[in-house]
mmCIF file of C-alpha atoms in Angstrom:
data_model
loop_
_atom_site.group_PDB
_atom_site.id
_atom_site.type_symbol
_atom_site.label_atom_id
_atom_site.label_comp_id
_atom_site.label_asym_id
_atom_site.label_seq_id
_atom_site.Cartn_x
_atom_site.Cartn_y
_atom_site.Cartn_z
ATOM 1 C CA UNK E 1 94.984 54.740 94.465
ATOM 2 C CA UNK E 2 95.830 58.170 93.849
ATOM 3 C CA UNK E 3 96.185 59.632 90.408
ATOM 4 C CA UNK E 4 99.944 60.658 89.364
ATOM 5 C CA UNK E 5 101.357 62.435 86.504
ATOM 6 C CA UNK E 6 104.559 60.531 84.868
ATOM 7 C CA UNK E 7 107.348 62.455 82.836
ATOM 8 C CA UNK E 8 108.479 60.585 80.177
ATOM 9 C CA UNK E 9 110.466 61.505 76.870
ATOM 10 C CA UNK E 10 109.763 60.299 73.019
ATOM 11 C CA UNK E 11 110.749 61.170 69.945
ATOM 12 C CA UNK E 12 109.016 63.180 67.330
ATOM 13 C CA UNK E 13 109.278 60.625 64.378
ATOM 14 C CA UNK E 14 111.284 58.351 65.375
ATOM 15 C CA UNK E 15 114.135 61.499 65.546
ATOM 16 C CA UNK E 16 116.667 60.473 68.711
ATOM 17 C CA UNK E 17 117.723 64.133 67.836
ATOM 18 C CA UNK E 18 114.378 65.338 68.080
ATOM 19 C CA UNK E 19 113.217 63.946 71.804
ATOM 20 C CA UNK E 20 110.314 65.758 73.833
ATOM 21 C CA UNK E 21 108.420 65.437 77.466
ATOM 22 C CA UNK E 22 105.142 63.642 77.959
ATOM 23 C CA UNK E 23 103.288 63.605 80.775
ATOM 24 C CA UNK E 24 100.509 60.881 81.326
ATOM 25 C CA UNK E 25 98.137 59.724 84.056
ATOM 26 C CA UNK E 26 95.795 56.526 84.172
ATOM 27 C CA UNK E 27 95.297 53.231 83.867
ATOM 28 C CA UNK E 28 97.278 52.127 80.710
ATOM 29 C CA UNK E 29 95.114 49.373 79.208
ATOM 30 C CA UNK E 30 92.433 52.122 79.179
ATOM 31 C CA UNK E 31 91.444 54.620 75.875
ATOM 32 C CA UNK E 32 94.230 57.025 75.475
ATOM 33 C CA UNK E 33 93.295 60.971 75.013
ATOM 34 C CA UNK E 34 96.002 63.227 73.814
ATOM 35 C CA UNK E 35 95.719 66.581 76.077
ATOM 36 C CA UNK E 36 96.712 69.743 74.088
ATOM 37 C CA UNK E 37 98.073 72.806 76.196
ATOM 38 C CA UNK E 38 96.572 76.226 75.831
ATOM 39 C CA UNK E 39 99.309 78.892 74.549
ATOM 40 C CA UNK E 40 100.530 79.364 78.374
ATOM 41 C CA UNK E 41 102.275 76.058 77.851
ATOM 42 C CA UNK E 42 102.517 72.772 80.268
ATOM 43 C CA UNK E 43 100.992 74.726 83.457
ATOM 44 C CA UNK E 44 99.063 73.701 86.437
ATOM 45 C CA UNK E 45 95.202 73.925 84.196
ATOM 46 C CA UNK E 46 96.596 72.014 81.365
ATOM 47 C CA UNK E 47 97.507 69.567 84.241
ATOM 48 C CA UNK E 48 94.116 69.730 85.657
ATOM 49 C CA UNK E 49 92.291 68.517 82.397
ATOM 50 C CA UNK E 50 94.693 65.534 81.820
ATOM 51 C CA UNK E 51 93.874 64.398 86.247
ATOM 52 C CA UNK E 52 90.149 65.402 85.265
ATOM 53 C CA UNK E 53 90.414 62.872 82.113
ATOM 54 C CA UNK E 54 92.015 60.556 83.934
ATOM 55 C CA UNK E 55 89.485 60.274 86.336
ATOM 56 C CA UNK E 56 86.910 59.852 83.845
ATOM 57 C CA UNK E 57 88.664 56.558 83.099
ATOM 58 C CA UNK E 58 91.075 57.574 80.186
ATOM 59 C CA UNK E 59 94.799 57.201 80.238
ATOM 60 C CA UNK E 60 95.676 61.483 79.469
ATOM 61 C CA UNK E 61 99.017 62.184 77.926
ATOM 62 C CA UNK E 62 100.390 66.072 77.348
ATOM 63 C CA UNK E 63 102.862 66.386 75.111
ATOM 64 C CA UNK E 64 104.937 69.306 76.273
ATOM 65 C CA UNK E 65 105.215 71.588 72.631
ATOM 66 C CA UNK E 66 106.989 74.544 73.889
ATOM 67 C CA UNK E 67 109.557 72.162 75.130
ATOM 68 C CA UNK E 68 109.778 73.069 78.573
ATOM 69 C CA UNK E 69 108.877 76.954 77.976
ATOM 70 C CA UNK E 70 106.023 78.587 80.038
ATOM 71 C CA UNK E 71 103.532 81.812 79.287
ATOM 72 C CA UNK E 72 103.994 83.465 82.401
ATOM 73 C CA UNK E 73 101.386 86.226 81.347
ATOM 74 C CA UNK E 74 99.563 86.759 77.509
ATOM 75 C CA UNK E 75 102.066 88.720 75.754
ATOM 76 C CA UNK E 76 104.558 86.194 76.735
ATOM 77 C CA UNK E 77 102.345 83.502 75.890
ATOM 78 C CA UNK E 78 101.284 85.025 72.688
ATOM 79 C CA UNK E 79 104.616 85.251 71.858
ATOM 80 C CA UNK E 80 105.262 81.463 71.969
ATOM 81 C CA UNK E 81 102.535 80.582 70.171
ATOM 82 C CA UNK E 82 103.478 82.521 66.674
ATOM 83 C CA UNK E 83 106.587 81.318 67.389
ATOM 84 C CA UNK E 84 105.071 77.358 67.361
ATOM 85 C CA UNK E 85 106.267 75.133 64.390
ATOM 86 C CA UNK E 86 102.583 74.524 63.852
ATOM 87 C CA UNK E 87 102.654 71.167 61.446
ATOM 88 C CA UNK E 88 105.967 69.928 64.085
ATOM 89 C CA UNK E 89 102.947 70.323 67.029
ATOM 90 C CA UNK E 90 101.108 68.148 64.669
ATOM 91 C CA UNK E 91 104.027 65.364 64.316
ATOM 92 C CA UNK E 92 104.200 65.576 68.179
ATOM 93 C CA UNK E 93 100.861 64.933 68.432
ATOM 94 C CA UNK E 94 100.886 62.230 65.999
ATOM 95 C CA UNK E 95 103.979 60.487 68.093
ATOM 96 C CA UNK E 96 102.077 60.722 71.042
ATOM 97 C CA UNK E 97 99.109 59.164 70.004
ATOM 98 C CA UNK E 98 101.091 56.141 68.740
ATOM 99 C CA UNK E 99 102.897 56.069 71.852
ATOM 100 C CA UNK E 100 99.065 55.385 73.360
ATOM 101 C CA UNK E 101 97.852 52.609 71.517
ATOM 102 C CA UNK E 102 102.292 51.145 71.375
ATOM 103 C CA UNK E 103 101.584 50.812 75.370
ATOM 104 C CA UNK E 104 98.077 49.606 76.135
ATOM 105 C CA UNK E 105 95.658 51.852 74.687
ATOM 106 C CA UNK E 106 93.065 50.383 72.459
ATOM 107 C CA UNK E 107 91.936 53.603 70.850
ATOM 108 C CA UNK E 108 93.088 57.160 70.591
ATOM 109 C CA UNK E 109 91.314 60.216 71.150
ATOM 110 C CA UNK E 110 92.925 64.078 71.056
ATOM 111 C CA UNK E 111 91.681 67.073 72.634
ATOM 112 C CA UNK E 112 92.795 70.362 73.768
ATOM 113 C CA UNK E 113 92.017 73.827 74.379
ATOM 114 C CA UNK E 114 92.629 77.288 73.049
ATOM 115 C CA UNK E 115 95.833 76.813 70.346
ATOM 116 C CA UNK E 116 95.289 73.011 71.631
ATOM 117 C CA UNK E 117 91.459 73.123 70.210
ATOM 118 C CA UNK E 118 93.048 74.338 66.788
ATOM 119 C CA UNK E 119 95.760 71.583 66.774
ATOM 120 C CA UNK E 120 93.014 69.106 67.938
ATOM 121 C CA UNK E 121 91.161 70.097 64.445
ATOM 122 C CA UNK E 122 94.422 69.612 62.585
ATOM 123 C CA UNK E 123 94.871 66.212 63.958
ATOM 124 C CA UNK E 124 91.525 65.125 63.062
ATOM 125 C CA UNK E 125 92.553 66.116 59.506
ATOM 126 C CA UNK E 126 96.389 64.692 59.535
ATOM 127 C CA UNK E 127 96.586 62.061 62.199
ATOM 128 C CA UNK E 128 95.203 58.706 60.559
ATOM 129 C CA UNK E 129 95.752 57.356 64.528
ATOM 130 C CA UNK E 130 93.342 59.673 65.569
ATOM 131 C CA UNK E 131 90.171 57.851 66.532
ATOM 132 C CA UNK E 132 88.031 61.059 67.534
ATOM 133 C CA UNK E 133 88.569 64.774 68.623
ATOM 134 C CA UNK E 134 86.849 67.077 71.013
ATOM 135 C CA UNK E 135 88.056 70.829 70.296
ATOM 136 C CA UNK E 136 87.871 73.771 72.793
ATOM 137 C CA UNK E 137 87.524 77.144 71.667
ATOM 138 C CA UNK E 138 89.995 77.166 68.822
ATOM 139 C CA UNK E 139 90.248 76.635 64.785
ATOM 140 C CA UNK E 140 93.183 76.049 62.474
ATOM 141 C CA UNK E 141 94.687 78.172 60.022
ATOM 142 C CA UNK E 142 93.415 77.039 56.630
ATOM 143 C CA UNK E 143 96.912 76.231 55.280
ATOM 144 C CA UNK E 144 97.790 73.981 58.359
ATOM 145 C CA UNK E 145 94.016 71.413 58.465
ATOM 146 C CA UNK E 146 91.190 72.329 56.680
ATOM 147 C CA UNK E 147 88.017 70.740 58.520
ATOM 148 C CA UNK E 148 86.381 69.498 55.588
ATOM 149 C CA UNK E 149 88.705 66.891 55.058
ATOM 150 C CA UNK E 150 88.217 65.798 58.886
ATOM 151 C CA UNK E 151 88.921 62.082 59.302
ATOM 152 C CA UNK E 152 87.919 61.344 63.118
ATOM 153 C CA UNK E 153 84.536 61.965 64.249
ATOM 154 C CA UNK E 154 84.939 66.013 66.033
ATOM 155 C CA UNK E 155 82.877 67.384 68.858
ATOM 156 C CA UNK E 156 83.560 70.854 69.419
ATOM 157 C CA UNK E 157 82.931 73.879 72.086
ATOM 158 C CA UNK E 158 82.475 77.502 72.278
ATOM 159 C CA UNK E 159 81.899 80.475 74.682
ATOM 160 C CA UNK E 160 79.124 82.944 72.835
ATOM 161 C CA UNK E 161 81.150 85.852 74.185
ATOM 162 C CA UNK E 162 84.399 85.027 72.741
ATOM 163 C CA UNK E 163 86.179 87.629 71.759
ATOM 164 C CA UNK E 164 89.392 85.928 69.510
ATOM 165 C CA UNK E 165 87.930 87.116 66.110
ATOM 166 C CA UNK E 166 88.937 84.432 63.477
ATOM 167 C CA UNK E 167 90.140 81.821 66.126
ATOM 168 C CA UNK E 168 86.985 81.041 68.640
ATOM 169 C CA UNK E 169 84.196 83.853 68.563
ATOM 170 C CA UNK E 170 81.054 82.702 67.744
ATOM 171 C CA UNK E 171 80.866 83.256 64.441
ATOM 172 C CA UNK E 172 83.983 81.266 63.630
ATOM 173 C CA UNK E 173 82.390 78.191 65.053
ATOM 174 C CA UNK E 174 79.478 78.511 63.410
ATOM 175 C CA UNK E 175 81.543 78.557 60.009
ATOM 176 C CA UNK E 176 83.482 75.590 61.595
ATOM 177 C CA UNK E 177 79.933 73.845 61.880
ATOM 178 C CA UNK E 178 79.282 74.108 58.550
ATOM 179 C CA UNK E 179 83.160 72.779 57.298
ATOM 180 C CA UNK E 180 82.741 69.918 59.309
ATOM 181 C CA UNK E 181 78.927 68.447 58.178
ATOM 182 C CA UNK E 182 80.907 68.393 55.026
ATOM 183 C CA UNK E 183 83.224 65.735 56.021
ATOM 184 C CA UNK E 184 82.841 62.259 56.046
ATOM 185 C CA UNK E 185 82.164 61.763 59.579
ATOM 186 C CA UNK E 186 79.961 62.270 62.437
ATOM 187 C CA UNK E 187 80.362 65.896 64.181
ATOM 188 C CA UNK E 188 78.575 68.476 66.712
ATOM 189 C CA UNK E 189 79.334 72.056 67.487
ATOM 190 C CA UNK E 190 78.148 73.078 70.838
ATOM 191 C CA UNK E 191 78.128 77.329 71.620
ATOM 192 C CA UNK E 192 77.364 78.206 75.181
ATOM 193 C CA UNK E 193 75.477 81.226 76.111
ATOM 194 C CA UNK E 194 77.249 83.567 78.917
ATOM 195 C CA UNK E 195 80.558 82.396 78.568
ATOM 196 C CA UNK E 196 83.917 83.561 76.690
ATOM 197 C CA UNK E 197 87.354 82.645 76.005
ATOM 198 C CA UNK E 198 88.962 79.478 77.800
ATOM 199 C CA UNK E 199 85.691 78.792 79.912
ATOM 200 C CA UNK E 200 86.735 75.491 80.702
ATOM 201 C CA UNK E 201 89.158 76.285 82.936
ATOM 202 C CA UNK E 202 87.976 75.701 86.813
ATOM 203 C CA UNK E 203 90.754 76.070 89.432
ATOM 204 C CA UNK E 204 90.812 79.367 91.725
ATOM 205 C CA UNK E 205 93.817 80.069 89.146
ATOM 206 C CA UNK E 206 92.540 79.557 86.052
ATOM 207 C CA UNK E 207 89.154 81.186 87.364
ATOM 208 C CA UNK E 208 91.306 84.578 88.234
ATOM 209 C CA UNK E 209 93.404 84.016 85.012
ATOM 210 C CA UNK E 210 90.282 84.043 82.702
ATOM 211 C CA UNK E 211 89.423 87.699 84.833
ATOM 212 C CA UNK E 212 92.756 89.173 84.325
ATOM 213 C CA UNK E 213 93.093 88.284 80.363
ATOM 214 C CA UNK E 214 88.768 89.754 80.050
ATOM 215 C CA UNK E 215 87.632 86.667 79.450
ATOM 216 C CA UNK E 216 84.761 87.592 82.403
ATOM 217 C CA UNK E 217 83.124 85.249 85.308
ATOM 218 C CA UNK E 218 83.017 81.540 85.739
ATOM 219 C CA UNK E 219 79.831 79.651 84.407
ATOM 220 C CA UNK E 220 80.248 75.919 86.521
ATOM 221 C CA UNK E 221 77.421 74.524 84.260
ATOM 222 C CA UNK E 222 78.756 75.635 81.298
ATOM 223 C CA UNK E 223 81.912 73.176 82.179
ATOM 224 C CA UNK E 224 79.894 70.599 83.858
ATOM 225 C CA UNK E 225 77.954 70.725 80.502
ATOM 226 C CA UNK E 226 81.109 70.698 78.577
ATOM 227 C CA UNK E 227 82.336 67.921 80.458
ATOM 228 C CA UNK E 228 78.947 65.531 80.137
ATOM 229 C CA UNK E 229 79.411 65.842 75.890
ATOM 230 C CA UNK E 230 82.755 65.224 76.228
ATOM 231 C CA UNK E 231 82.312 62.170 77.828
ATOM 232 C CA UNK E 232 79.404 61.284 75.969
ATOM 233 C CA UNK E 233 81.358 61.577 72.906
ATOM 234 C CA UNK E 234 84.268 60.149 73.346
ATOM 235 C CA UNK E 235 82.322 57.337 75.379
ATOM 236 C CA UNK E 236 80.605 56.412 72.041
ATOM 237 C CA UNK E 237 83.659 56.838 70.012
ATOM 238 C CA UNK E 238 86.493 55.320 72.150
ATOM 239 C CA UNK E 239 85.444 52.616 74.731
ATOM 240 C CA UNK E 240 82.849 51.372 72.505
#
């Protein structure tokens, strides 16, 4: 049976007043994984990951932050993001996750990508539902999660040739490394030769996306690699 993605709506702490879009795909008795956008918003690659989860026998669930607004190119996108209510993202996180395990999931895993890697850390930190977190290629602002007090097990990934200074360049995730052996739970920091900025994504879109923002060429077994730790991790940590 094909794989389809549902739009639902639920509510950011129990707010009626404060109600946002979900979209999920898979089999609902299986492990739930929270998929976190990049700053473009709830486009086609962000789509992509939560079929690709799905597939790897998870039920996915995006929780549309931007509410409905889309990046159309960086500046645009880059816009959005500053403009995020970063600890609300969290509390939509949070609300998703318990939406998981309310309707079938045993466990809870988050992940995400870009601003979603950096609100994946944050949940770790702030989401006691949480039960892991694999992070792509971004870090939290200190005064929003700091990754020493991490309370899920994290796996994390980076391109070597990242340029976001701060955010996801090598050298941040190499500090992030050393935050996270000093929490209280199991974590691994992976840094991929070759590859910058967003690597993960795969389509023909995302593939001339990552050219046009200088994030360079596609490295397939960079995400094929990515992919086998992911599911290696949260394998270990959620269907166990």
């Amino acid at each position: 049976m094909a794989l389809l993605l549902e739009k639902l709506q639920i509510q950011r702490n129990g707010d009626a007043k404060d109600v946002f879009d979900i979209y999920v795909v898979g089999d609902e008795k299986a492990p739930g994984i929270v998929v976190v956008q990049e700053w473009w918003g709830v486009d086609f690659e962000i789509k992509n990951h939560a079929m690709t989860i799905a597939q790897k026998g998870y039920r996915a669930l995006i929780p549309d932050l931007y509410r409905g607004k889309l990046g159309l190119d960086a500046a645009e996108a880059q816009h959005l993001m500053e403009g995020l209510d970063w600890p609300g993202a969290v509390a939509d996180i949070a609300a998703s996750a318990k939406w998981l395990k309310e309707h079938g999931s045993p466990k809870v895993g988050v992940t995400g990508f870009c601003m979603g890697g950096a609100l994946t850390i944050a949940s770790a930190v702030r989401i006691p539902e949480v039960d892991a977190a694999v992070c792509f290629y971004g870090i939290p602002p200190p005064e929003l999660a700091d990754p020493t007090q991490a309370k899920a097990p994290v796996q994390a990934h980076f391109g070597q040739n990242d340029p976001m200074k701060g955010f996801s360049d090598a050298e941040s995730a190499k500090a992030l490394e050393e935050k996270l052996q000093k929490a209280e739970v199991p974590s691994e920091v992976y840094i991929y030769p070759n590859v910058a900025h967003a690597f993960m994504n795969a389509s023909p879109e995302g593939i001339e996306r990552k050219k046009e923002t200088g994030f360079g060429d596609h490295h397939q077994e960079a995400v094929d690699l990515a992919w086998s730790r992911f599911e290696a991790w949260f394998g270990k940590y959620l269907k166990a």
